[in-house]
């Protein structure tokens, strides 16, 4: 028995040295463990290490004595408060099982979930998904408070603009456009040089929109079926709400599939270099396209 005690002490000393190299372990108060072993003795705060950089705040260790970093949103946690293997969730968080995983035949793992899913408007005008995300972003800054509960009100921002496309006549193309703002923005499409909003009465053009993928966002699509040479041009995604408006545009290049040069080459349409088919008669339009002058 006398031989075992020095060995245990030596192992714990090594653990202390290792844990100091890894802050997450050091937060577990190895100094107190070194003194007391695996049992909970009398709480002596002088033996507790001070946890630092805790995005979700601090919780008490399994003995209810020393503070340690709480687990953050999405981190595995201990459902049973009596266990202390994965750790306890931090401020404004609770440990839950993911029911969706069970429905898909997977073994659900308990994870820290924010108790409130209400959005938060930060002081810089950025919307955070919930109070937990806000606290995580400002964990290292003191005396920072939210602007207000709920999303920040702002003009629309296009997070994913439409991209330039080229394809052969007879094929289909789709432009996409993702926008975020609150109040929810209105999204519409038009073609440069045409005052009428798309699709108008054109049966081979269709538009769709839905909410998401962001919480306060809208995604829109413009689909052109059976491309014709006359479809070539600049297509504009225009979005607005009561705080402002913005737009982004992309060019559609239509290659004549009936030309002998391209006969039987439809399958490689996306591998052809755009510059090979550039029409220099479009120089004036190109300058407007690059400068953002799409309004006419």
mmCIF file of C-alpha atoms in Angstrom, residues 155-158 238-247:
data_model
loop_
_atom_site.group_PDB
_atom_site.id
_atom_site.type_symbol
_atom_site.label_atom_id
_atom_site.label_comp_id
_atom_site.label_asym_id
_atom_site.label_seq_id
_atom_site.Cartn_x
_atom_site.Cartn_y
_atom_site.Cartn_z
ATOM 1 C CA UNK A 155 -31.755 46.817 -45.647
ATOM 2 C CA UNK A 156 -31.334 43.585 -47.647
ATOM 3 C CA UNK A 157 -27.918 42.019 -48.156
ATOM 4 C CA UNK A 158 -27.317 39.587 -51.023
ATOM 5 C CA UNK A 238 -33.429 42.849 -57.288
ATOM 6 C CA UNK A 239 -34.455 42.865 -53.623
ATOM 7 C CA UNK A 240 -35.909 45.462 -51.278
ATOM 8 C CA UNK A 241 -37.650 46.154 -47.985
ATOM 9 C CA UNK A 242 -38.617 49.384 -46.217
ATOM 10 C CA UNK A 243 -34.988 50.078 -45.256
ATOM 11 C CA UNK A 244 -33.493 49.938 -48.717
ATOM 12 C CA UNK A 245 -32.846 47.999 -51.901
ATOM 13 C CA UNK A 246 -29.953 46.285 -53.637
ATOM 14 C CA UNK A 247 -29.331 44.109 -56.661
#
